[in-house]
Amino acid sequence: MSQGIVYVTRRERFNAAHKLWNPGWDDTKNLAVFGKCANPNWHGHNYELFVTVKGIPDPDTGYCIDLKVLSEIIEEKVISQMDHKNLNLDVPFMTGKLTSCENVAIAIWDQLAEGLKGQSCQLHAVKVYETENSIVEYFGGH
Ligand code: NI
């Protein structure tokens, strides 16, 4: 049997409120740049998160990682902290960041990279669907 790196993806979902707002700009500029996304009283999304890890399957289990373990790491590091929260106000690892989908994906990457320490697989990609038509992917800094 051939051997090589296998990519494994787990999907999770969370719901959260946010607004796009640059505190360095006045209201007029924020509303001009971000439009509806800058609604002062917030708006929400049903986010979908796809986390892809890579590794060589363990000969004893056939797994790169037990998906139950991966799901628990995502739950602890991301979902429990973001689900039903306000991303601008409630999420410690988003403090001081614009809550664009790009920054959400980067922050989730950092959380998961930490959570996956000691596992036999490596984080490969974080893909965040803000809506079904708006998707951001992040593959880590290089
Ligand atoms: Ni939004």
PDB file of N, CA and C in Angstrom, residues 14 49 74-83 85 87-99 103-112:
ATOM      1  N   PHE A  14     -20.820  27.489  14.164  1.00  0.00           N
ATOM      2  CA  PHE A  14     -21.130  28.357  15.299  1.00  0.00           C
ATOM      3  C   PHE A  14     -21.890  29.575  14.799  1.00  0.00           C
ATOM      4  N   LEU A  49     -17.209  26.222   9.833  1.00  0.00           N
ATOM      5  CA  LEU A  49     -15.758  26.145   9.965  1.00  0.00           C
ATOM      6  C   LEU A  49     -15.285  24.771   9.502  1.00  0.00           C
ATOM      7  N   ILE A  74     -11.381  21.502  18.689  1.00  0.00           N
ATOM      8  CA  ILE A  74     -12.073  22.641  18.062  1.00  0.00           C
ATOM      9  C   ILE A  74     -13.124  23.199  19.021  1.00  0.00           C
ATOM     10  N   GLU A  75     -13.817  22.307  19.694  1.00  0.00           N
ATOM     11  CA  GLU A  75     -14.842  22.750  20.653  1.00  0.00           C
ATOM     12  C   GLU A  75     -14.219  23.589  21.768  1.00  0.00           C
ATOM     13  N   GLU A  76     -13.134  23.076  22.325  1.00  0.00           N
ATOM     14  CA  GLU A  76     -12.511  23.768  23.461  1.00  0.00           C
ATOM     15  C   GLU A  76     -11.893  25.102  23.049  1.00  0.00           C
ATOM     16  N   LYS A  77     -11.171  25.104  21.945  1.00  0.00           N
ATOM     17  CA  LYS A  77     -10.377  26.276  21.563  1.00  0.00           C
ATOM     18  C   LYS A  77     -11.161  27.323  20.777  1.00  0.00           C
ATOM     19  N   VAL A  78     -12.246  26.883  20.104  1.00  0.00           N
ATOM     20  CA  VAL A  78     -12.945  27.805  19.207  1.00  0.00           C
ATOM     21  C   VAL A  78     -14.439  27.899  19.516  1.00  0.00           C
ATOM     22  N   ILE A  79     -15.149  26.786  19.371  1.00  0.00           N
ATOM     23  CA  ILE A  79     -16.618  26.844  19.396  1.00  0.00           C
ATOM     24  C   ILE A  79     -17.126  27.330  20.749  1.00  0.00           C
ATOM     25  N   SER A  80     -16.580  26.789  21.829  1.00  0.00           N
ATOM     26  CA  SER A  80     -17.072  27.178  23.157  1.00  0.00           C
ATOM     27  C   SER A  80     -16.825  28.655  23.424  1.00  0.00           C
ATOM     28  N   GLN A  81     -15.850  29.241  22.727  1.00  0.00           N
ATOM     29  CA  GLN A  81     -15.525  30.651  22.965  1.00  0.00           C
ATOM     30  C   GLN A  81     -16.220  31.597  21.988  1.00  0.00           C
ATOM     31  N   MET A  82     -16.706  31.074  20.857  1.00  0.00           N
ATOM     32  CA  MET A  82     -17.302  31.948  19.833  1.00  0.00           C
ATOM     33  C   MET A  82     -18.803  31.747  19.660  1.00  0.00           C
ATOM     34  N   ASP A  83     -19.305  30.544  19.940  1.00  0.00           N
ATOM     35  CA  ASP A  83     -20.707  30.247  19.637  1.00  0.00           C
ATOM     36  C   ASP A  83     -21.649  31.065  20.516  1.00  0.00           C
ATOM     37  N   LYS A  85     -21.804  34.184  20.770  1.00  0.00           N
ATOM     38  CA  LYS A  85     -21.097  35.312  21.372  1.00  0.00           C
ATOM     39  C   LYS A  85     -21.069  36.481  20.396  1.00  0.00           C
ATOM     40  N   LEU A  87     -18.495  38.658  18.643  1.00  0.00           N
ATOM     41  CA  LEU A  87     -17.062  38.511  18.354  1.00  0.00           C
ATOM     42  C   LEU A  87     -16.272  39.766  18.713  1.00  0.00           C
ATOM     43  N   ASN A  88     -16.922  40.931  18.651  1.00  0.00           N
ATOM     44  CA  ASN A  88     -16.228  42.179  18.990  1.00  0.00           C
ATOM     45  C   ASN A  88     -16.012  42.333  20.494  1.00  0.00           C
ATOM     46  N   LEU A  89     -16.945  41.776  21.289  1.00  0.00           N
ATOM     47  CA  LEU A  89     -16.945  42.078  22.721  1.00  0.00           C
ATOM     48  C   LEU A  89     -16.610  40.893  23.622  1.00  0.00           C
ATOM     49  N   ASP A  90     -16.961  39.699  23.205  1.00  0.00           N
ATOM     50  CA  ASP A  90     -16.973  38.552  24.126  1.00  0.00           C
ATOM     51  C   ASP A  90     -15.794  37.594  23.983  1.00  0.00           C
ATOM     52  N   VAL A  91     -15.027  37.711  22.912  1.00  0.00           N
ATOM     53  CA  VAL A  91     -14.066  36.656  22.585  1.00  0.00           C
ATOM     54  C   VAL A  91     -12.643  37.163  22.849  1.00  0.00           C
ATOM     55  N   PRO A  92     -12.015  36.649  23.909  1.00  0.00           N
ATOM     56  CA  PRO A  92     -10.700  37.185  24.283  1.00  0.00           C
ATOM     57  C   PRO A  92      -9.688  37.189  23.136  1.00  0.00           C
ATOM     58  N   PHE A  93      -9.681  36.145  22.331  1.00  0.00           N
ATOM     59  CA  PHE A  93      -8.650  36.114  21.283  1.00  0.00           C
ATOM     60  C   PHE A  93      -9.002  36.967  20.068  1.00  0.00           C
ATOM     61  N   MET A  94     -10.140  37.665  20.088  1.00  0.00           N
ATOM     62  CA  MET A  94     -10.451  38.653  19.044  1.00  0.00           C
ATOM     63  C   MET A  94     -10.284  40.090  19.546  1.00  0.00           C
ATOM     64  N   THR A  95      -9.902  40.243  20.789  1.00  0.00           N
ATOM     65  CA  THR A  95      -9.795  41.592  21.364  1.00  0.00           C
ATOM     66  C   THR A  95      -8.854  42.469  20.544  1.00  0.00           C
ATOM     67  N   GLY A  96      -9.350  43.649  20.193  1.00  0.00           N
ATOM     68  CA  GLY A  96      -8.521  44.607  19.468  1.00  0.00           C
ATOM     69  C   GLY A  96      -8.390  44.328  17.984  1.00  0.00           C
ATOM     70  N   LYS A  97      -9.116  43.296  17.494  1.00  0.00           N
ATOM     71  CA  LYS A  97      -9.020  42.969  16.069  1.00  0.00           C
ATOM     72  C   LYS A  97     -10.327  43.318  15.366  1.00  0.00           C
ATOM     73  N   LEU A  98     -10.233  43.765  14.122  1.00  0.00           N
ATOM     74  CA  LEU A  98     -11.424  43.870  13.287  1.00  0.00           C
ATOM     75  C   LEU A  98     -11.952  42.465  13.053  1.00  0.00           C
ATOM     76  N   THR A  99     -13.268  42.287  13.174  1.00  0.00           N
ATOM     77  CA  THR A  99     -13.821  40.932  13.104  1.00  0.00           C
ATOM     78  C   THR A  99     -14.220  40.556  11.678  1.00  0.00           C
ATOM     79  N   ASN A 103      -9.755  37.925   9.557  1.00  0.00           N
ATOM     80  CA  ASN A 103      -9.154  37.931  10.894  1.00  0.00           C
ATOM     81  C   ASN A 103      -9.712  36.824  11.778  1.00  0.00           C
ATOM     82  N   VAL A 104     -10.973  36.474  11.567  1.00  0.00           N
ATOM     83  CA  VAL A 104     -11.557  35.341  12.307  1.00  0.00           C
ATOM     84  C   VAL A 104     -10.810  34.063  11.942  1.00  0.00           C
ATOM     85  N   ALA A 105     -10.539  33.861  10.663  1.00  0.00           N
ATOM     86  CA  ALA A 105      -9.838  32.638  10.232  1.00  0.00           C
ATOM     87  C   ALA A 105      -8.428  32.584  10.814  1.00  0.00           C
ATOM     88  N   ILE A 106      -7.726  33.712  10.807  1.00  0.00           N
ATOM     89  CA  ILE A 106      -6.360  33.736  11.352  1.00  0.00           C
ATOM     90  C   ILE A 106      -6.378  33.455  12.858  1.00  0.00           C
ATOM     91  N   ALA A 107      -7.333  34.061  13.551  1.00  0.00           N
ATOM     92  CA  ALA A 107      -7.415  33.854  14.997  1.00  0.00           C
ATOM     93  C   ALA A 107      -7.749  32.395  15.323  1.00  0.00           C
ATOM     94  N   ILE A 108      -8.638  31.802  14.532  1.00  0.00           N
ATOM     95  CA  ILE A 108      -8.983  30.391  14.741  1.00  0.00           C
ATOM     96  C   ILE A 108      -7.756  29.518  14.481  1.00  0.00           C
ATOM     97  N   TRP A 109      -7.007  29.841  13.440  1.00  0.00           N
ATOM     98  CA  TRP A 109      -5.759  29.091  13.167  1.00  0.00           C
ATOM     99  C   TRP A 109      -4.862  29.101  14.398  1.00  0.00           C
ATOM    100  N   ASP A 110      -4.654  30.279  14.954  1.00  0.00           N
ATOM    101  CA  ASP A 110      -3.746  30.391  16.100  1.00  0.00           C
ATOM    102  C   ASP A 110      -4.252  29.576  17.286  1.00  0.00           C
ATOM    103  N   GLN A 111      -5.553  29.616  17.510  1.00  0.00           N
ATOM    104  CA  GLN A 111      -6.139  28.831  18.601  1.00  0.00           C
ATOM    105  C   GLN A 111      -5.910  27.337  18.380  1.00  0.00           C
ATOM    106  N   LEU A 112      -6.133  26.881  17.138  1.00  0.00           N
ATOM    107  CA  LEU A 112      -6.040  25.448  16.856  1.00  0.00           C
ATOM    108  C   LEU A 112      -4.592  24.975  16.810  1.00  0.00           C
TER     109      LEU A 112
END
